[in-house]
Coordinates of C-alpha atoms (C1' of nucleotides) in Angstrom, one line a residue:
Chain H
X1 CA 10.0 4.1 -19.4
X2 CA 12.3 4.0 -16.5
X3 CA 14.9 1.5 -16.5
X4 CA 14.0 0.1 -13.2
X5 CA 11.0 -0.2 -11.2
X6 CA 9.9 -2.0 -7.9
X7 CA 10.2 -5.8 -8.1
X8 CA 6.8 -7.6 -8.2
X9 CA 4.8 -7.4 -4.9
X10 CA 6.8 -4.5 -3.6
X11 CA 6.3 -0.8 -3.8
X12 CA 7.3 2.6 -2.7
X13 CA 5.4 4.0 0.3
X14 CA 5.6 7.8 -1.0
X15 CA 5.0 10.8 0.9
X16 CA 2.3 11.5 2.5
X17 CA 1.5 7.8 3.0
X18 CA 4.8 7.2 4.5
X19 CA 3.9 9.7 7.4
X20 CA 0.6 8.1 7.9
X21 CA 2.5 4.8 8.2
X22 CA 4.6 6.2 10.9
X23 CA 1.9 7.8 12.8
X24 CA 0.3 4.1 12.6
X25 CA 3.0 2.7 14.4
X26 CA 3.2 5.6 16.8
X27 CA -0.3 5.2 17.7
X28 CA 0.2 1.2 18.1
X29 CA 3.3 2.1 20.3
X30 CA 1.3 4.5 22.4
X31 CA -1.4 1.8 23.0
X32 CA 0.7 -1.2 23.9
X33 CA 3.4 0.8 25.9
X34 CA 0.6 1.4 28.4
X35 CA 0.1 -2.2 29.1
X36 CA 3.7 -2.7 29.8
X37 CA 4.9 -3.8 26.2
X38 CA 8.4 -2.9 25.3
X39 CA 9.7 -2.3 21.9
X40 CA 12.0 -5.1 20.3
X41 CA 13.8 -5.3 17.1
X42 CA 14.6 -8.6 15.7
X43 CA 16.7 -9.4 12.4
X44 CA 14.8 -9.2 9.1
X45 CA 16.6 -12.4 8.2
X46 CA 17.5 -15.5 10.2
X47 CA 18.4 -19.3 10.0
X48 CA 16.0 -20.9 7.9
X49 CA 15.3 -23.4 10.6
X50 CA 14.0 -20.6 12.7
X51 CA 11.1 -20.3 10.4
X52 CA 10.7 -23.8 9.5
X53 CA 9.4 -24.1 13.1
X54 CA 6.2 -22.5 11.9
X55 CA 5.2 -25.8 10.6
X56 CA 6.0 -28.0 7.6
X57 CA 2.4 -28.0 6.6
X58 CA 2.0 -24.4 6.1
X59 CA 2.4 -22.7 2.8
X60 CA 4.3 -19.8 4.4
X61 CA 7.2 -22.2 5.1
X62 CA 7.0 -24.5 2.2
X63 CA 6.1 -22.4 -0.8
X64 CA 6.5 -18.7 0.2
X65 CA 9.8 -18.5 2.0
X66 CA 12.4 -16.1 0.6
X67 CA 15.6 -18.3 1.4
X68 CA 19.0 -18.3 0.0
X69 CA 22.5 -19.5 0.9
X70 CA 24.6 -16.3 2.0
X71 CA 28.3 -16.0 1.2
X72 CA 29.1 -18.1 4.4
X73 CA 27.2 -21.2 3.3
X74 CA 24.6 -20.4 5.7
X75 CA 20.9 -21.3 4.6
X76 CA 18.9 -18.2 5.8
X77 CA 15.5 -16.6 5.1
X78 CA 13.7 -13.3 5.1
X79 CA 11.4 -13.5 7.9
X80 CA 7.8 -14.3 6.8
X81 CA 6.6 -13.0 10.1
X82 CA 7.9 -12.0 13.3
X83 CA 6.7 -14.4 16.0
X84 CA 9.3 -16.9 15.3
X85 CA 12.2 -14.5 15.5
X86 CA 10.8 -13.1 19.0
X87 CA 10.5 -16.6 20.4
X88 CA 14.0 -17.5 19.1
X89 CA 15.2 -14.2 20.8
X90 CA 13.6 -15.5 23.9
X91 CA 15.3 -18.6 23.8
X92 CA 18.5 -17.1 23.0
X93 CA 18.6 -14.4 25.6
X94 CA 16.5 -16.1 28.2
X95 CA 14.7 -12.7 29.6
X96 CA 12.7 -12.9 32.7
X97 CA 9.1 -13.8 32.2
X98 CA 6.5 -12.6 31.7
X99 CA 8.3 -11.0 28.7
X100 CA 5.9 -8.6 26.9
X101 CA 7.3 -7.0 23.6
X102 CA 6.0 -5.0 20.6
X103 CA 7.4 -4.8 17.1
X104 CA 6.6 -3.3 13.9
X105 CA 8.3 -3.9 10.3
X106 CA 8.4 -5.6 6.9
X107 CA 7.9 -9.2 6.4
X108 CA 8.4 -11.4 3.4
X109 CA 6.3 -13.9 1.7
X110 CA 6.6 -15.0 -2.0
X111 CA 3.1 -15.0 -3.3
X112 CA 1.2 -13.2 -6.0
X113 CA 0.1 -9.7 -5.0
X114 CA -3.3 -8.9 -4.6
X115 CA -5.3 -6.0 -3.0
X116 CA -3.8 -5.7 0.4
X117 CA -1.5 -8.5 -0.2
X118 CA 2.2 -7.9 -1.1
X119 CA 5.5 -9.8 -1.1
X120 CA 6.9 -7.3 1.3
X121 CA 4.4 -6.3 3.8
X122 CA 4.5 -4.4 7.2
X123 CA 3.1 -5.6 10.5
X124 CA 3.0 -4.5 13.9
X125 CA 2.3 -6.8 16.8
X126 CA 2.9 -8.0 20.2
X127 CA 4.2 -11.2 22.0
X128 CA 3.8 -11.9 25.5
X129 CA 5.7 -15.1 26.7
X130 CA 6.1 -17.0 29.9
X131 CA 2.4 -17.2 31.0
X132 CA -0.5 -19.4 30.1
X133 CA -3.0 -17.4 32.1
X134 CA -6.3 -17.0 30.1
X135 CA -6.5 -13.5 31.2
X136 CA -3.3 -12.7 29.4
X137 CA -5.1 -13.8 26.3
X138 CA -7.5 -11.4 27.1
X139 CA -5.3 -8.5 27.7
X140 CA -3.6 -9.1 24.5
X141 CA -6.7 -9.4 22.4
X142 CA -8.1 -6.1 24.3
X143 CA -5.0 -4.4 23.1
X144 CA -5.7 -5.0 19.4
X145 CA -9.4 -3.9 20.1
X146 CA -8.0 -0.7 21.6
X147 CA -5.9 -0.2 18.9
X148 CA -8.6 -0.5 16.3
X149 CA -10.9 1.7 18.2
X150 CA -8.1 4.5 18.4
X151 CA -7.7 4.4 14.9
X152 CA -11.4 5.0 14.4
X153 CA -12.4 1.5 13.0
X154 CA -15.8 0.6 14.1
X155 CA -16.4 -2.2 11.5
X156 CA -13.8 -4.9 13.0
X157 CA -15.2 -8.1 14.0
X158 CA -13.3 -10.1 16.4
X159 CA -13.5 -14.0 15.7
X160 CA -12.1 -16.4 18.2
X161 CA -11.7 -20.1 18.8
X162 CA -9.6 -22.7 20.7
X163 CA -7.7 -25.3 19.0
X164 CA -7.1 -26.9 22.2
X165 CA -3.7 -28.6 23.4
X166 CA -1.5 -30.3 20.9
X167 CA -3.3 -33.9 22.0
X168 CA -6.7 -32.3 21.3
X169 CA -5.6 -30.8 18.1
X170 CA -4.2 -34.1 16.9
X171 CA -7.4 -35.9 17.5
X172 CA -9.5 -33.4 15.9
X173 CA -7.4 -33.3 12.9
X174 CA -7.7 -37.2 12.9
X175 CA -11.3 -36.9 13.0
X176 CA -11.7 -34.2 10.4
X177 CA -9.2 -36.2 8.1
X178 CA -11.7 -39.1 8.4
X179 CA -14.7 -37.0 7.8
X180 CA -13.5 -35.3 4.8
X181 CA -12.0 -38.7 3.1
X182 CA -15.6 -40.0 3.5
X183 CA -16.7 -37.0 1.5
X184 CA -13.7 -36.8 -0.7
X185 CA -16.1 -36.8 -3.9
X186 CA -17.7 -33.5 -2.8
X187 CA -14.4 -31.9 -2.4
X188 CA -12.4 -30.0 -5.2
X189 CA -9.2 -31.2 -6.2
X190 CA -7.4 -28.5 -4.4
X191 CA -9.0 -29.3 -1.4
X192 CA -8.1 -33.0 -1.7
X193 CA -4.4 -32.1 -1.9
X194 CA -4.8 -29.5 1.2
X195 CA -6.4 -32.5 2.9
X196 CA -3.2 -34.5 2.7
X197 CA -1.1 -31.7 3.9
X198 CA -3.2 -30.1 6.5
X199 CA -6.8 -31.2 7.0
X200 CA -7.5 -28.0 9.1
X201 CA -7.0 -25.8 6.2
X202 CA -9.8 -27.4 4.2
X203 CA -12.0 -25.6 6.7
X204 CA -10.6 -22.6 5.4
X205 CA -12.0 -23.1 1.7
X206 CA -13.9 -20.2 0.1
X207 CA -15.0 -22.6 -3.0
X208 CA -18.9 -22.4 -3.2
X209 CA -19.1 -26.0 -4.3
X210 CA -17.9 -27.5 -1.1
X211 CA -19.3 -25.1 1.4
X212 CA -22.1 -27.6 2.4
X213 CA -19.5 -30.3 3.2
X214 CA -17.2 -27.9 5.2
X215 CA -20.3 -26.8 7.2
X216 CA -21.0 -30.3 8.2
X217 CA -17.6 -31.1 9.3
X218 CA -17.0 -31.8 12.9
X219 CA -16.3 -29.1 15.3
X220 CA -13.1 -28.7 17.4
X221 CA -15.2 -28.0 20.5
X222 CA -16.1 -31.6 20.9
X223 CA -12.4 -32.5 21.2
X224 CA -11.0 -30.0 23.7
X225 CA -9.7 -31.4 26.9
X226 CA -11.1 -30.3 30.2
X227 CA -8.2 -28.1 30.7
X228 CA -8.3 -26.5 27.4
X229 CA -12.1 -26.0 27.6
X230 CA -11.7 -24.4 30.8
X231 CA -9.1 -22.1 29.6
X232 CA -11.2 -21.1 26.7
X233 CA -14.1 -20.4 28.9
X234 CA -12.1 -18.3 31.2
X235 CA -11.0 -16.3 28.1
X236 CA -14.4 -15.7 26.9
X237 CA -15.3 -14.7 30.5
X238 CA -12.4 -12.1 30.4
X239 CA -13.9 -10.7 27.1
X240 CA -17.3 -10.5 28.5
X241 CA -16.0 -8.7 31.6
X242 CA -14.2 -6.1 29.4
X243 CA -17.3 -5.8 27.2
X244 CA -15.6 -6.8 24.2
X245 CA -17.8 -8.1 21.6
X246 CA -16.5 -11.4 19.8
X247 CA -17.9 -14.4 17.7
X248 CA -17.0 -17.8 18.6
X249 CA -15.9 -19.3 15.1
X250 CA -15.2 -22.9 15.2
X251 CA -14.1 -22.9 11.8
X252 CA -11.3 -20.5 12.5
X253 CA -8.0 -22.5 12.3
X254 CA -5.5 -19.9 11.3
X255 CA -2.5 -20.6 9.1
X256 CA 0.5 -21.2 11.2
X257 CA 0.8 -24.7 12.8
X258 CA 2.4 -23.6 16.0
X259 CA -1.0 -22.1 17.3
X260 CA -2.8 -23.9 20.2
X261 CA -5.6 -23.1 22.4
X262 CA -6.8 -19.6 21.9
X263 CA -6.9 -18.2 18.4
X264 CA -8.4 -15.0 17.0
X265 CA -8.7 -13.0 14.0
X266 CA -10.0 -9.5 13.3
X267 CA -12.0 -9.2 10.0
X268 CA -13.0 -5.9 8.7
X269 CA -16.5 -5.8 7.3
X270 CA -15.7 -2.5 5.6
X271 CA -13.3 -4.2 3.1
X272 CA -14.7 -5.6 -0.1
X273 CA -11.9 -7.5 -1.2
X274 CA -10.7 -11.0 -0.6
X275 CA -8.3 -10.0 2.1
X276 CA -10.5 -9.1 5.0
X277 CA -8.3 -10.2 7.8
X278 CA -6.6 -7.2 9.4
X279 CA -5.2 -9.0 12.1
X280 CA -4.8 -12.1 13.9
X281 CA -2.9 -14.3 16.6
X282 CA -3.1 -16.7 19.3
X283 CA -1.3 -18.8 21.6
X284 CA 1.8 -20.8 20.8
X285 CA 2.8 -22.7 24.0
X286 CA 5.3 -25.1 22.3
X287 CA 7.0 -22.6 19.8
X288 CA 9.9 -21.6 22.2
X289 CA 10.7 -25.1 23.2
X290 CA 10.7 -26.1 19.6
X291 CA 13.5 -23.3 19.1
X292 CA 15.5 -25.0 21.9
X293 CA 14.3 -22.9 24.7
X294 CA 12.5 -23.9 28.0
X295 CA 9.0 -24.8 27.8
X296 CA 7.5 -21.4 27.6
X297 CA 3.9 -20.5 26.8
X298 CA 3.4 -17.5 24.6
X299 CA 0.5 -15.5 23.0
X300 CA 0.5 -12.7 20.4
X301 CA -0.9 -11.2 17.5
X302 CA 0.1 -9.2 14.3
X303 CA -1.8 -6.5 12.6
X304 CA -1.3 -5.8 8.7
X305 CA -0.6 -2.2 8.2
X306 CA -1.5 -2.3 4.5
X307 CA -4.9 -4.0 5.1
X308 CA -5.7 -1.9 8.3
X309 CA -5.0 1.2 6.5
X310 CA -7.3 0.1 3.6
X311 CA -10.0 -0.4 6.1
X312 CA -9.4 3.0 7.6
X313 CA -9.9 4.3 3.9
X314 CA -13.0 2.5 3.6
X315 CA -14.3 3.8 6.8
X316 CA -12.8 7.2 6.3
X317 CA -11.0 7.3 9.5
X318 CA -7.5 7.9 10.6
X319 CA -6.6 10.6 8.0
X320 CA -3.1 11.6 6.8
X321 CA -1.1 13.6 9.3
X322 CA -0.9 17.3 8.5
X323 CA 2.4 18.6 6.9
X324 CA 1.4 22.1 6.6
X325 CA 4.1 24.7 7.1
X326 CA 3.7 27.3 9.8
X327 CA 5.4 30.0 7.7
X328 CA 6.6 30.5 4.1
X329 CA 9.1 32.7 3.4
X330 CA 9.2 34.9 0.0
X331 CA 12.4 36.5 -1.1
X332 CA 12.6 38.2 -4.3
X333 CA 16.1 39.8 -3.7
X334 CA 18.0 36.6 -4.5
X335 CA 17.4 34.2 -1.7
X336 CA 19.8 34.9 1.0
X337 CA 17.0 36.6 3.3
X338 CA 14.7 33.4 3.0
X339 CA 17.7 31.3 3.7
X340 CA 18.4 33.0 6.9
X341 CA 14.7 33.8 8.0
X342 CA 13.9 30.2 7.3
X343 CA 16.6 28.7 9.5
X344 CA 15.8 31.3 12.2
X345 CA 12.1 30.1 12.2
X346 CA 13.3 26.6 12.3
X347 CA 15.6 27.1 15.2
X348 CA 12.6 28.8 16.8
X349 CA 10.7 25.5 16.3
X350 CA 8.5 26.5 13.5
X351 CA 8.0 24.7 10.3
X352 CA 9.1 27.1 7.9
X353 CA 9.7 26.5 3.8
X354 CA 10.5 28.7 0.9
X355 CA 10.9 28.6 -3.0
X356 CA 14.2 28.0 -4.7
X357 CA 15.5 29.4 -7.9
X358 CA 14.6 33.1 -7.8
X359 CA 11.2 32.4 -8.9
X360 CA 8.8 35.5 -9.5
X361 CA 6.7 36.8 -6.4
X362 CA 3.5 35.5 -7.8
X363 CA 5.0 31.7 -8.2
X364 CA 6.4 32.1 -4.7
X365 CA 3.1 33.2 -3.5
X366 CA 1.5 30.0 -5.0
X367 CA 4.1 27.9 -3.6
X368 CA 3.3 29.5 -0.2
X369 CA -0.4 28.7 -0.6
X370 CA 0.3 25.1 -1.6
X371 CA 2.4 24.7 1.5
X372 CA -0.5 25.5 3.6
X373 CA 1.4 28.1 5.6
X374 CA -0.4 30.2 7.9
X375 CA 1.7 33.1 7.3
X376 CA 3.8 34.4 4.5
X377 CA 6.9 36.4 5.2
X378 CA 7.6 38.7 2.2
X379 CA 10.9 40.2 1.7
X380 CA 11.4 42.2 -1.7
X381 CA 13.8 45.0 -2.7
X382 CA 11.6 47.7 -0.9
X383 CA 11.4 45.7 2.3
X384 CA 15.2 44.9 2.2
X385 CA 16.2 48.6 1.6
X386 CA 14.0 49.5 4.7
X387 CA 15.2 46.7 7.0
X388 CA 11.7 45.0 7.4
X389 CA 9.6 42.3 6.0
X390 CA 6.0 42.2 5.1
X391 CA 4.0 39.6 7.2
X392 CA 1.0 38.5 5.6
X393 CA -1.7 36.3 6.9
X394 CA -2.6 33.6 4.4
X395 CA -5.9 33.2 6.1
X396 CA -7.4 36.7 5.8
X397 CA -4.9 38.4 3.5
X398 CA -4.1 40.9 6.1
X399 CA -0.4 42.0 5.9
X400 CA 1.7 44.4 7.8
X401 CA 5.5 45.5 7.9
X402 CA 7.8 44.3 10.7
X403 CA 11.4 45.1 11.4
X404 CA 13.5 42.2 10.1
X405 CA 15.0 41.7 13.2
X406 CA 11.6 41.2 15.0
X407 CA 10.0 39.0 12.4
X408 CA 10.5 35.7 13.9
X409 CA 9.6 36.7 17.3
X410 CA 6.3 38.6 15.8
X411 CA 5.3 35.5 13.7
X412 CA 6.2 33.2 16.5
X413 CA 3.7 35.3 18.8
X414 CA 0.8 35.4 16.2
X415 CA 1.4 31.7 15.9
X416 CA 1.2 31.1 19.5
X417 CA -2.1 33.1 19.3
X418 CA -3.4 31.0 16.6
X419 CA -2.6 27.9 17.9
X420 CA -4.0 28.3 21.2
Chain K
rG1 C1' 1.5 -22.2 -8.8
rU2 C1' -3.7 -21.6 -11.8
rG3 C1' -7.5 -18.8 -14.3
rG4 C1' -9.2 -14.0 -16.1
rG5 C1' -8.8 -8.4 -16.9
rC6 C1' -5.5 -4.5 -18.1
rG7 C1' -0.7 -2.1 -19.8
rU8 C1' -1.2 5.2 -24.4
rA9 C1' 1.9 12.1 -21.5
rG10 C1' 3.7 12.7 -13.6
rC11 C1' -1.9 11.2 -12.5
rU12 C1' -7.0 9.6 -14.6
rC13 C1' -8.4 8.4 -19.1
rA14 C1' -10.2 9.1 -25.0
rG15 C1' -8.1 7.1 -29.0
rU16 C1' -13.8 5.5 -34.8
rU17 C1' -14.2 -1.1 -38.9
rG18 C1' -5.4 -0.5 -39.1
rG19 C1' -4.3 5.1 -42.6
rU20 C1' -1.2 11.8 -42.7
rU21 C1' 3.0 15.5 -37.6
rA22 C1' -1.0 10.4 -31.0
rG23 C1' -5.7 13.8 -27.9
rA24 C1' -8.4 15.5 -23.0
rG25 C1' -8.9 16.6 -18.0
rC26 C1' -5.9 17.2 -13.7
rG27 C1' -0.9 18.4 -12.3
rU28 C1' 3.6 21.2 -13.6
rC29 C1' 6.0 25.8 -15.4
rG30 C1' 5.1 30.7 -17.6
rG31 C1' 1.9 34.7 -18.7
rU32 C1' -2.9 38.0 -18.3
rU33 C1' 1.6 45.9 -18.3
rU34 C1' 2.3 48.6 -12.5
rG35 C1' 6.2 43.2 -6.6
rU36 C1' 1.2 39.0 -3.4
rG37 C1' -1.9 33.1 -3.3
rG38 C1' -6.4 30.2 -3.3
rU39 C1' -11.2 31.6 -8.8
rA40 C1' -11.0 32.7 -14.5
rC41 C1' -8.4 33.2 -19.2
rC42 C1' -4.0 32.4 -22.5
rG43 C1' 0.2 29.6 -23.4
rA44 C1' 4.2 26.1 -22.8
rA45 C1' 6.8 21.7 -21.6
rG46 C1' 5.9 16.6 -21.2
rG47 C1' 4.1 10.1 -24.4
rU48 C1' 6.3 6.9 -30.1
rC49 C1' 1.7 4.3 -27.4
rG50 C1' 5.3 -1.7 -21.2
rG51 C1' 9.3 -4.6 -24.4
rG52 C1' 10.5 -8.0 -28.4
rG53 C1' 9.0 -10.3 -32.9
rG54 C1' 5.1 -11.0 -36.8
rU55 C1' 1.0 -9.8 -40.5
rU56 C1' 0.3 -5.3 -43.7
rC57 C1' 1.8 -0.6 -48.6
rG58 C1' 0.8 1.1 -43.5
rA59 C1' -0.4 -0.9 -36.4
rG60 C1' -1.1 2.5 -30.3
rA61 C1' -5.1 -0.3 -32.6
rC62 C1' -4.6 -7.5 -35.5
rC63 C1' -1.1 -12.2 -34.0
rC64 C1' 2.7 -14.6 -31.1
rC65 C1' 6.1 -14.2 -27.1
rU66 C1' 7.6 -11.7 -22.9
rC67 C1' 7.6 -8.4 -18.8
rG68 C1' 4.5 -5.6 -15.4
rU69 C1' 0.1 -4.8 -13.1
rC70 C1' -5.0 -5.8 -11.1
rC71 C1' -8.6 -9.3 -9.5
rA72 C1' -10.1 -14.4 -8.2
rC73 C1' -8.4 -19.1 -6.4
rC74 C1' -4.6 -20.4 -3.2
rC75 C1' -2.5 -18.5 1.3
rC76 C1' -2.7 -15.1 5.2
rA77 C1' -2.0 -9.8 8.1

RNA sequence: GUGGGCGUAGCUCAGUUGGUUAGAGCGUCGGUUUGUGGUACCGAAGGUCGGGGGUUCGAGACCCCUCGUCCACCCCA
């Protein structure tokens, strides 16, 4: 048993998975950059108050925060998500709106780990601040759709809803609260507790016994102001115009309190587990103001890396990037030749690798095979004395002797031929 | 935080109703006479059975505690 292992809910992303993570982010970068979103990096921890603005009724804030007092007496917390940090950044620096940014990186929530749920988990996401144009909502949603498609995912369903403006939302919550109070005997003890903290969340219950009560609950749509209803209608029109399929789900309330108007969530139907939400987001028109900035509307989404990658596995798409070497240098004369040749290949831009420790030729050949190299360059005592190297194709086994000085050029030419 | 399953070599797992030096496959390393891989064969290294306590003549196997992990609730990406 090793002395230490990863702390609960955290894990090492080992090769080759880490490479896949990286290309996941690169793919996201490519998609959102085309839409004018620029990269932003915000701190991994901030003043606790920044995150408390997410809402005092959300578990993310009340139960799951990694907060601590630092050596300077500041009460800080590891970020549970990045939207609040981005909004704080906007309030702090006052960039010119519309401000469209994207991010990636780890977030932290203290909860029990499960399939697709970890205490340290990575997300990619975008935030667009400074416009309440419903067609911006559409653009943002379309980016996520585009990204999922580029990954190769086909079984991702888009759910959308509107929570209305804060006044609408308040009236709805009141009505919902009354409704559930009237049916309190049909609710589980857990839901009764939830009802006191955040009636909206009762709609999310997965407990079989109360599905009927939940289904009969009043819908948000009846509480939307004309303005909010019109906004939502335009969002739907925009989605239709882009031929983006969606399901209006009036039970979709989402967990962070700051959401208003448009909210959406992407569910993977390929995932069997409890965590099927691979991404989600919505409007948060009051958040920047809450953080001391000017009244600024905003919308964004976050996509979970782990879950989305699990969905990719389930659909057998987005394979790991290749790590094949171009050439593997085998040296049975002590290793100095391999050292130099590898260096030359790398300088020339070719992926080259070798074995270490003076292993037998057969062992080195095995290593060459495992490296996936297209060519093996062999230097034994015979070759060295003649100033040549044997260049062997690992594909068809053909080999020929090439002057040592010309090996890199030769193999480079051959690889160029193969690649084109 | 609540409930349940699990925790044996790097990985995936076997380990009869508790009984001598804990096994397999994969992987790793080495070899199968003449310097060359992907198949086959042979061999080797590598666990004291998550940790602690207890029951017993004797425990990987039974009991308790603890840690970890997985799943569900919850929460959310």
